[in-house]
Coordinates of C-alpha atoms and ligand atoms in Angstrom, one line a residue:
X156 CA -0.1 0.0 0.1
X157 CA 1.6 2.9 -1.0
X158 CA 0.1 6.2 0.1
X159 CA 3.1 8.5 0.1
X160 CA 2.6 12.1 -1.3
X161 CA 4.9 13.6 -3.8
X162 CA 5.4 17.2 -4.6
X163 CA 6.5 16.7 -8.7
X164 CA 2.8 18.1 -9.8
X165 CA 2.5 21.4 -8.1
X166 CA -1.0 21.8 -10.2
X167 CA -2.0 18.9 -8.6
X168 CA -4.0 19.5 -5.6
X169 CA -3.9 16.2 -3.5
X170 CA -6.1 16.4 -0.4
X171 CA -6.8 13.4 1.3
X172 CA -9.1 14.1 4.3
X173 CA -7.8 12.6 7.4
X174 CA -10.4 10.8 9.6
X175 CA -9.4 12.7 12.8
X176 CA -9.5 10.3 15.8
X177 CA -10.6 7.3 13.6
X178 CA -9.4 3.8 14.2
X179 CA -7.9 2.1 11.0
X180 CA -8.2 -1.7 11.6
X181 CA -6.5 -4.2 9.1
X182 CA -6.5 -7.8 10.3
X183 CA -3.6 -9.6 8.8
X184 CA -4.3 -12.7 7.2
X185 CA -1.6 -14.4 9.8
X186 CA -3.4 -17.2 12.3
X187 CA -2.3 -15.1 15.4
X188 CA -4.6 -12.7 15.7
X189 CA -2.6 -9.1 14.9
X190 CA -4.4 -5.9 14.5
X191 CA -3.0 -2.6 13.5
X192 CA -4.4 0.8 15.5
X193 CA -3.6 4.1 13.6
X194 CA -3.5 7.0 16.4
X195 CA -2.8 10.5 15.7
X196 CA 0.5 11.9 17.8
X197 CA -1.0 14.2 20.5
X198 CA -3.9 12.9 20.4
X199 CA -6.2 10.2 22.9
X200 CA -5.1 6.9 21.2
X201 CA -7.6 3.7 22.0
X202 CA -6.6 -0.2 22.1
X203 CA -9.1 -2.7 22.4
X204 CA -9.4 -5.4 24.4
X205 CA -12.2 -7.6 25.1
X206 CA -12.3 -10.7 27.9
X207 CA -15.0 -12.9 29.3
X208 CA -15.6 -11.3 32.6
X209 CA -17.9 -13.2 35.7
X210 CA -18.9 -9.3 36.7
X211 CA -17.4 -10.4 40.1
X212 CA -13.8 -9.1 39.7
X213 CA -10.6 -8.4 37.3
X214 CA -7.7 -7.5 37.3
X215 CA -6.1 -5.7 33.5
X216 CA -2.8 -5.3 32.6
X217 CA -1.6 -4.1 29.4
X218 CA 2.1 -4.7 27.8
X219 CA 4.2 -3.5 25.3
X220 CA 6.6 -6.2 24.9
X221 CA 7.9 -6.6 28.5
X222 CA 7.1 -3.2 29.4
X223 CA 4.2 -2.7 31.6
X224 CA 1.9 -0.1 30.2
X225 CA -0.8 -0.1 33.1
X226 CA -1.9 -2.6 35.8
X227 CA -5.4 -2.1 37.5
X228 CA -7.9 -4.1 39.0
X229 CA -11.3 -3.5 39.6
X230 CA -14.1 -5.5 41.8
X231 CA -13.2 -8.3 44.3
X232 CA -10.1 -9.3 42.8
X233 CA -9.0 -11.2 46.3
X234 CA -8.1 -14.3 43.7
X235 CA -4.6 -12.3 42.9
X236 CA -1.5 -11.4 44.6
X237 CA 0.8 -8.7 43.9
X238 CA 0.5 -5.4 41.6
X239 CA 3.0 -4.4 38.9
X240 CA 3.8 -0.7 38.4
X241 CA 3.8 0.5 34.5
X242 CA 7.2 2.1 33.3
X243 CA 7.7 5.6 33.8
X244 CA 7.0 6.6 30.0
X245 CA 3.4 5.4 30.8
X246 CA 3.0 6.9 34.0
X247 CA 0.3 9.3 34.1
X248 CA -0.9 8.7 30.2
X249 CA -3.3 5.5 30.5
X250 CA -6.4 5.0 32.1
X251 CA -9.2 2.3 31.3
X252 CA -13.0 2.8 30.8
X253 CA -13.7 1.8 34.5
X254 CA -17.2 1.8 34.0
X255 CA -17.1 -1.0 31.4
X256 CA -14.6 -3.2 32.5
X257 CA -16.4 -5.6 34.7
X258 CA -18.8 -6.3 31.3
X259 CA -15.5 -7.5 29.3
X260 CA -14.0 -4.1 27.7
X261 CA -10.6 -3.6 29.1
X262 CA -9.8 -1.1 26.2
X263 CA -6.8 1.2 26.8
X264 CA -6.9 4.8 26.7
X265 CA -3.2 6.1 25.9
X266 CA -2.7 9.8 26.1
X267 CA -0.4 12.3 24.1
X268 CA 0.2 8.9 21.5
X269 CA 4.3 9.9 20.2
X270 CA 6.2 8.0 17.6
X271 CA 8.0 6.3 20.2
X272 CA 4.8 4.7 21.7
X273 CA 4.7 2.8 18.0
X274 CA 5.1 -0.9 18.4
X275 CA 3.3 -4.3 19.6
X276 CA 0.5 -4.1 22.9
X277 CA -1.2 -6.9 24.1
X278 CA -3.6 -7.5 27.3
X279 CA -4.0 -9.9 30.1
X280 CA -6.9 -10.2 31.9
X281 CA -7.3 -12.3 34.9
X282 CA -10.9 -13.0 36.5
X283 CA -11.9 -15.8 39.1
X284 CA -12.5 -18.6 36.7
X285 CA -9.6 -17.7 33.7
X286 CA -6.8 -15.3 32.6
X287 CA -7.2 -14.2 28.8
X288 CA -4.9 -13.0 26.3
X289 CA -5.7 -10.7 24.0
X290 CA -4.4 -10.5 20.5
X291 CA -1.5 -8.1 19.4
X292 CA -2.4 -5.1 18.5
X293 CA 0.4 -3.3 16.1
X294 CA 0.4 0.6 17.1
X295 CA 1.0 3.0 14.0
X296 CA 1.4 6.3 14.8
X297 CA 1.0 9.4 12.4
X298 CA 1.8 13.3 12.7
X299 CA 1.0 14.9 9.5
X300 CA 2.8 17.9 8.9
X301 CA 0.8 20.8 10.3
X302 CA 2.6 24.0 9.5
X303 CA 5.3 25.0 6.6
X304 CA 6.8 28.2 7.4
X305 CA 8.7 30.2 4.8
X306 CA 11.6 32.8 5.5
X307 CA 13.8 35.2 3.8
X308 CA 17.0 37.1 4.3
X309 CA 19.2 39.4 2.1
X310 CA 20.3 35.9 0.3
X311 CA 18.6 33.0 1.7
X312 CA 15.9 31.5 1.9
X313 CA 14.5 29.2 5.1
X314 CA 11.5 26.6 4.7
X315 CA 10.9 24.7 7.7
X316 CA 8.2 22.3 9.6
X317 CA 8.1 20.7 12.8
X318 CA 7.2 17.9 14.6
X319 CA 5.9 15.2 11.7
X320 CA 5.8 11.3 11.9
X321 CA 7.3 9.2 9.8
X322 CA 10.0 11.5 8.4
X323 CA 9.3 14.0 5.7
X324 CA 11.2 15.1 2.5
X325 CA 11.5 18.4 0.9
X326 CA 12.3 19.8 -2.6
X327 CA 12.6 23.4 -3.8
X328 CA 11.5 24.8 -7.4
X329 CA 10.4 28.2 -8.6
X330 CA 7.8 29.8 -10.6
X331 CA 8.7 30.6 -13.5
X332 CA 10.9 27.4 -13.3
X333 CA 14.7 27.6 -13.1
X334 CA 17.5 24.5 -13.7
X335 CA 16.9 22.9 -10.4
X336 CA 21.1 23.6 -10.6
X337 CA 20.7 26.8 -9.4
X338 CA 18.9 26.3 -6.3
X339 CA 21.3 25.4 -4.2
X340 CA 20.3 23.7 -1.1
X341 CA 21.1 22.5 2.4
X342 CA 18.3 20.6 4.3
X343 CA 19.1 19.3 7.8
X344 CA 16.4 16.5 9.2
X345 CA 16.4 16.2 13.0
X346 CA 14.5 13.8 15.4
X347 CA 13.6 14.7 18.7
X348 CA 13.6 12.9 21.8
X349 CA 9.8 11.7 21.5
X350 CA 10.7 10.5 17.9
X351 CA 9.3 13.5 15.7
X352 CA 11.0 15.2 12.8
X353 CA 11.9 18.7 12.1
X354 CA 13.2 19.0 8.7
X355 CA 14.7 23.0 7.9
X356 CA 16.0 23.6 4.4
X357 CA 17.9 26.6 3.2
X358 CA 17.8 28.0 -0.5
X359 CA 20.7 30.2 -1.5
X360 CA 19.8 33.3 -3.9
X361 CA 22.3 33.4 -6.3
X362 CA 22.7 36.1 -8.8
X363 CA 21.4 34.3 -11.5
X364 CA 18.2 33.4 -10.3
X365 CA 15.4 36.2 -10.9
X366 CA 13.9 38.0 -7.9
X367 CA 10.7 38.1 -9.9
X368 CA 10.5 34.6 -9.2
X369 CA 8.3 32.6 -6.6
X370 CA 10.1 30.1 -4.6
X371 CA 7.8 27.2 -3.8
X372 CA 8.8 25.0 -1.0
X373 CA 7.1 21.6 -0.6
X374 CA 7.1 19.4 2.6
X375 CA 5.6 15.9 2.1
X376 CA 5.4 12.6 4.2
X377 CA 3.5 9.6 4.2
X378 CA 0.5 11.4 5.2
X379 CA 0.2 14.4 3.6
X380 CA 2.1 17.4 2.1
X381 CA 2.3 21.0 2.5
X382 CA 3.3 24.0 0.3
X383 CA 5.3 27.3 1.4
X384 CA 4.9 29.8 -2.2
X385 CA 7.5 33.0 -1.5
X386 CA 7.7 36.0 -4.0
X387 CA 8.5 39.8 -3.8
X388 CA 5.8 42.2 -3.8
X389 CA 6.6 45.6 -4.0
X390 CA 10.1 48.0 -3.0
X391 CA 8.2 50.9 -1.7
X392 CA 10.2 54.4 -0.4
X393 CA 8.2 56.7 1.6
X394 CA 9.1 60.1 3.5
X395 CA 8.5 59.7 6.9
X396 CA 4.8 61.3 7.8
X397 CA 3.4 59.3 5.0
X398 CA 2.2 56.3 4.1
X399 CA 2.1 53.2 2.1
X400 CA -0.1 50.0 0.5
X401 CA 0.8 46.7 1.5
X402 CA -1.0 44.6 -1.2
X403 CA -0.9 40.5 -1.5
X404 CA -1.1 38.8 -4.6
X405 CA -3.4 35.8 -3.6
X406 CA -3.0 32.4 -5.5
X407 CA -5.3 31.9 -8.7
X408 CA -7.0 29.2 -7.1
X409 CA -10.2 30.0 -5.8
X410 CA -10.6 29.8 -1.7
X411 CA -13.3 28.8 0.1
X412 CA -11.6 29.2 3.9
X413 CA -8.2 30.8 4.1
X414 CA -6.5 33.1 7.0
X415 CA -4.8 36.4 5.8
X416 CA -2.2 38.3 8.1
X417 CA 0.0 41.1 7.6
X418 CA 3.2 41.4 9.3
X419 CA 6.1 43.5 10.0
X420 CA 10.0 41.8 9.9
X421 CA 7.7 38.7 10.2
X422 CA 7.1 39.3 14.2
X423 CA 3.6 40.1 15.8
X424 CA 0.7 40.7 13.2
X425 CA -0.7 44.2 11.8
X426 CA -3.9 42.8 10.9
X427 CA -5.8 40.1 9.8
X428 CA -8.5 38.8 8.0
X429 CA -9.9 35.3 8.4
X430 CA -12.5 33.6 5.7
X431 CA -14.5 30.8 6.6
X432 CA -17.2 29.8 3.7
X433 CA -17.0 33.1 2.2
X434 CA -17.8 35.0 5.8
X435 CA -15.1 37.2 6.9
X436 CA -13.5 38.2 10.1
X437 CA -10.9 41.6 10.1
X438 CA -9.0 42.3 12.8
X439 CA -5.9 45.3 13.6
X440 CA -3.5 44.9 16.6
X441 CA -3.8 47.8 18.8
X442 CA 0.0 48.3 19.0
X443 CA -0.8 49.2 14.8
X444 CA -4.0 51.0 15.2
X445 CA -2.6 54.6 15.1
X446 CA -0.9 53.8 11.5
X447 CA -3.5 51.3 10.2
X448 CA -6.8 53.0 8.0
X449 CA -9.7 50.7 9.0
X450 CA -10.9 50.0 5.4
X451 CA -8.6 47.5 4.5
X452 CA -9.7 44.4 2.8
X453 CA -8.0 41.4 0.7
X454 CA -8.5 43.2 -2.9
X455 CA -7.5 47.0 -1.8
X456 CA -4.6 45.7 0.6
X457 CA -3.3 47.4 4.1
X458 CA -3.1 51.4 3.5
X459 CA -0.4 52.6 6.5
X460 CA -0.2 56.2 7.5
X461 CA 1.9 58.1 9.7
X462 CA 5.3 55.8 8.8
X463 CA 8.4 57.0 11.4
X464 CA 12.1 55.5 10.5
X465 CA 11.1 52.5 13.0
X466 CA 8.9 51.2 10.4
X467 CA 11.2 50.9 7.8
X468 CA 11.7 47.0 6.3
X469 CA 10.0 44.1 5.7
X470 CA 6.0 43.5 5.0
X471 CA 4.5 40.6 4.7
X472 CA 1.3 39.1 3.8
X473 CA 0.6 35.6 4.7
X474 CA -2.3 33.6 3.3
X475 CA -3.0 30.4 4.7
X476 CA -5.2 27.9 3.2
X477 CA -5.3 24.2 4.7
X478 CA -2.8 22.6 2.4
X479 CA -1.0 25.6 1.4
X480 CA 0.9 29.0 2.2
X481 CA 1.3 31.7 0.1
X482 CA 3.7 34.9 1.5
X483 CA 4.4 37.7 -0.3
X484 CA 6.8 40.2 1.0
X485 CA 7.3 44.3 0.2
X486 CA 10.3 46.1 1.7
X487 CA 9.2 49.7 3.0
X488 CA 11.9 52.2 3.2
X489 CA 11.2 55.4 5.3
X490 CA 13.3 58.8 4.5
X491 CA 13.4 61.5 6.6
X492 CA 11.6 64.4 5.3
X493 CA 13.4 68.1 4.6
X494 CA 11.5 69.9 7.5
X495 CA 12.6 67.4 9.9
X496 CA 16.6 67.9 8.8
X497 CA 15.8 71.5 8.9
X498 CA 15.4 71.4 12.9
X499 CA 18.1 69.2 13.1
X500 CA 20.7 71.6 11.6
X501 CA 19.1 74.4 13.7
X502 CA 19.7 72.3 16.8
X503 CA 23.2 71.4 16.0
X504 CA 23.9 75.1 14.9
X505 CA 22.8 76.3 18.3
X506 CA 24.3 73.8 20.0
X507 CA 27.7 74.7 18.0
X508 CA 27.2 78.7 19.2
X509 CA 26.0 77.4 23.1
X510 CA 29.1 75.8 23.0
X511 CA 31.2 78.4 22.1
X512 CA 29.8 80.7 24.3
X513 CA 30.3 78.8 26.9
X514 CA 34.1 78.1 26.0
X515 CA 35.0 81.7 25.5
X516 CA 33.9 82.3 28.7
X517 CA 35.6 79.3 30.7
X518 CA 38.6 80.8 28.8
X519 CA 38.4 84.5 29.9
X520 CA 37.4 83.1 33.3
X521 CA 40.7 81.3 33.2
X522 CA 42.6 83.9 31.8
X523 CA 41.9 86.4 35.0
X524 CA 42.6 83.3 37.0
X525 CA 46.2 82.7 35.9
X526 CA 47.0 86.4 35.7
X527 CA 45.8 86.8 39.1
X528 CA 47.7 83.4 40.3
X529 CA 50.8 85.1 38.7
X530 CA 50.5 88.5 40.1
X531 CA 50.1 86.6 44.1
X532 CA 53.2 85.1 42.9
X533 CA 55.1 87.7 42.0
X534 CA 53.9 89.2 45.2
X535 CA 55.3 86.8 46.9
X536 CA 58.5 86.3 45.6
X537 CA 59.1 89.9 46.4
X538 CA 58.1 89.3 50.0
X539 CA 60.7 86.7 50.2
X540 CA 63.1 88.4 48.8
X541 CA 62.3 91.4 51.0
X542 CA 62.8 88.8 54.0
X543 CA 66.0 87.2 52.7
X544 CA 67.3 91.1 52.3
X545 CA 66.4 91.8 56.1
X546 CA 68.0 88.7 57.4
X547 CA 71.0 89.3 55.4
X548 CA 71.2 93.2 56.9
X549 CA 70.7 91.8 60.4
Ligands
NAG291 C1 -14.3 -12.5 47.3 O1 -14.4 -13.2 46.5 C2 -14.2 -14.7 47.4 C3 -14.2 -15.4 46.5 O2 -13.7 -15.3 44.6 C4 -15.1 -14.4 48.5 O3 -14.7 -15.6 49.3 C5 -15.3 -13.6 49.2 O4 -16.1 -13.3 50.1 C6 -15.8 -12.2 48.2 N1 -15.5 -10.8 49.0 C7 -16.6 -9.7 48.8 C8 -16.3 -8.8 49.5 O5 -17.5 -10.1 48.4
NAG292 C1 -14.8 -0.6 25.1 O1 -15.3 0.7 25.8 C2 -14.6 1.8 24.6 C3 -14.9 3.4 25.5 O2 -16.4 3.5 26.1 C4 -16.0 2.1 23.9 O3 -15.4 2.8 22.6 C5 -15.6 0.8 23.0 O4 -16.6 0.6 21.9 C6 -16.3 -0.4 24.0 N1 -16.3 -1.6 23.1 C7 -17.2 -2.7 23.6 C8 -16.7 -4.2 22.2 O5 -18.1 -2.4 23.8
NAG293 C1 18.2 19.9 -2.6 O1 19.5 19.2 -2.3 C2 19.3 18.0 -2.6 C3 20.2 17.4 -1.4 O2 20.9 17.9 -0.7 C4 19.4 17.5 -3.4 O3 18.8 16.0 -3.7 C5 18.6 18.2 -4.3 O4 18.2 18.3 -5.9 C6 18.2 19.3 -4.1 N1 17.5 20.6 -5.0 C7 16.4 20.6 -5.4 C8 15.6 22.0 -5.7 O5 15.3 20.4 -4.1
NAG294 C1 -7.6 30.5 10.9 O1 -7.0 31.3 11.7 C2 -8.2 30.2 12.8 C3 -8.5 31.3 14.2 O2 -7.1 31.4 14.3 C4 -8.4 29.2 12.9 O3 -8.8 28.3 13.5 C5 -8.1 28.2 11.7 O4 -8.1 26.7 11.5 C6 -7.2 28.8 10.3 N1 -7.6 28.0 9.1 C7 -6.6 27.5 8.7 C8 -6.9 27.6 6.7 O5 -5.3 28.3 8.7

């Protein structure tokens, strides 16, 4: 069964509806009963187990190989002795459906499943009349690609995605297409403690690649794929106090639901529009209210006003759909206006005059002091001369 997703065809909008929380049962043909259960990572995972109950008392033990996953007693279990403690990595993460155990249902709930939980599980149930061992449950974990992020700096585009299982792959392309050899990329895949994969790829922008291209990064795994698009929208120069319009080129495909966010230097959002089934909600973040005209829309773009030099930098417009993210960026340069320059000059000249007056005054005072000191020294010298003379005459 090959259900891998590939990035080769960009127009091929493959979307497989993931049945969240659903279990997939595939009974193997082998004599030894083995079930496959597929769970989404970080969600509650249910491992089924049934047994013959006498309705009086039962002890339920779940194992993964030899490791104890869970060990519990229900009702009158005076027929058993001892208790096994679950392994540390399962402590606090498991539970049974207490009200159903004495009816013969020892189904296990495993919370916050991670790729490290993959493997073969079975349950042993003990009642006064008998002991049962369940078939083997082969647990498969899936962590689909949730978000792909694309960022740019002067000469590098970075594409990344986190918390994926099984291992993803990543490819770069451009629109219009460029020779793949011109797309110098470096891709790193890392596995974290819990078994999830993080992937990060750097694309060097060489001089040969035109800046009016759209850069496309596609991350795919066995379960799904997500694509990020990055494009330069415009370069704008505005005087301080002036305004700009940050627009977004929307993808050609018609979208029913998407989120659009304008950001400054890829940090906190300025404003956003969420569209769900053609109904939309708009929001402006408080910090930006003094600089945003409130009548912004998807088609007319975001209009900013009263910009200062601190508003210089990159503005991005980010459109997220369930499968794709489109980022366009506009760089805005804010120049000091001439009036401000005049004030600066006046301040500098006033400062200089003040400094000159101050230093002249200090010089005059110093001059007087030095003259005074010299006079006193001369007088003292005369006095000592007189004294020695009078000594000599005695
Ligand atoms: C528990 O079961 C044992 C026999 O299996 C019986 O002798 C005992 O009385 C029961 N205790 C209670 C509290 O029902
Ligand atoms: C056992 O209990 C779980 C949790 O309530 C339930 O989902 C499942 O259907 C039950 N199994 C049977 C065979 O009744
Ligand atoms: C990127 O790098 C990988 C090897 O790291 C290479 O196989 C691939 O062809 C490169 N180019 C693109 C466009 O992904
Ligand atoms: C849009 O944003 C809302 C709320 O922030 C979120 O619930 C929804 O999943 C987002 N939709 C897409 C397509 O990213």
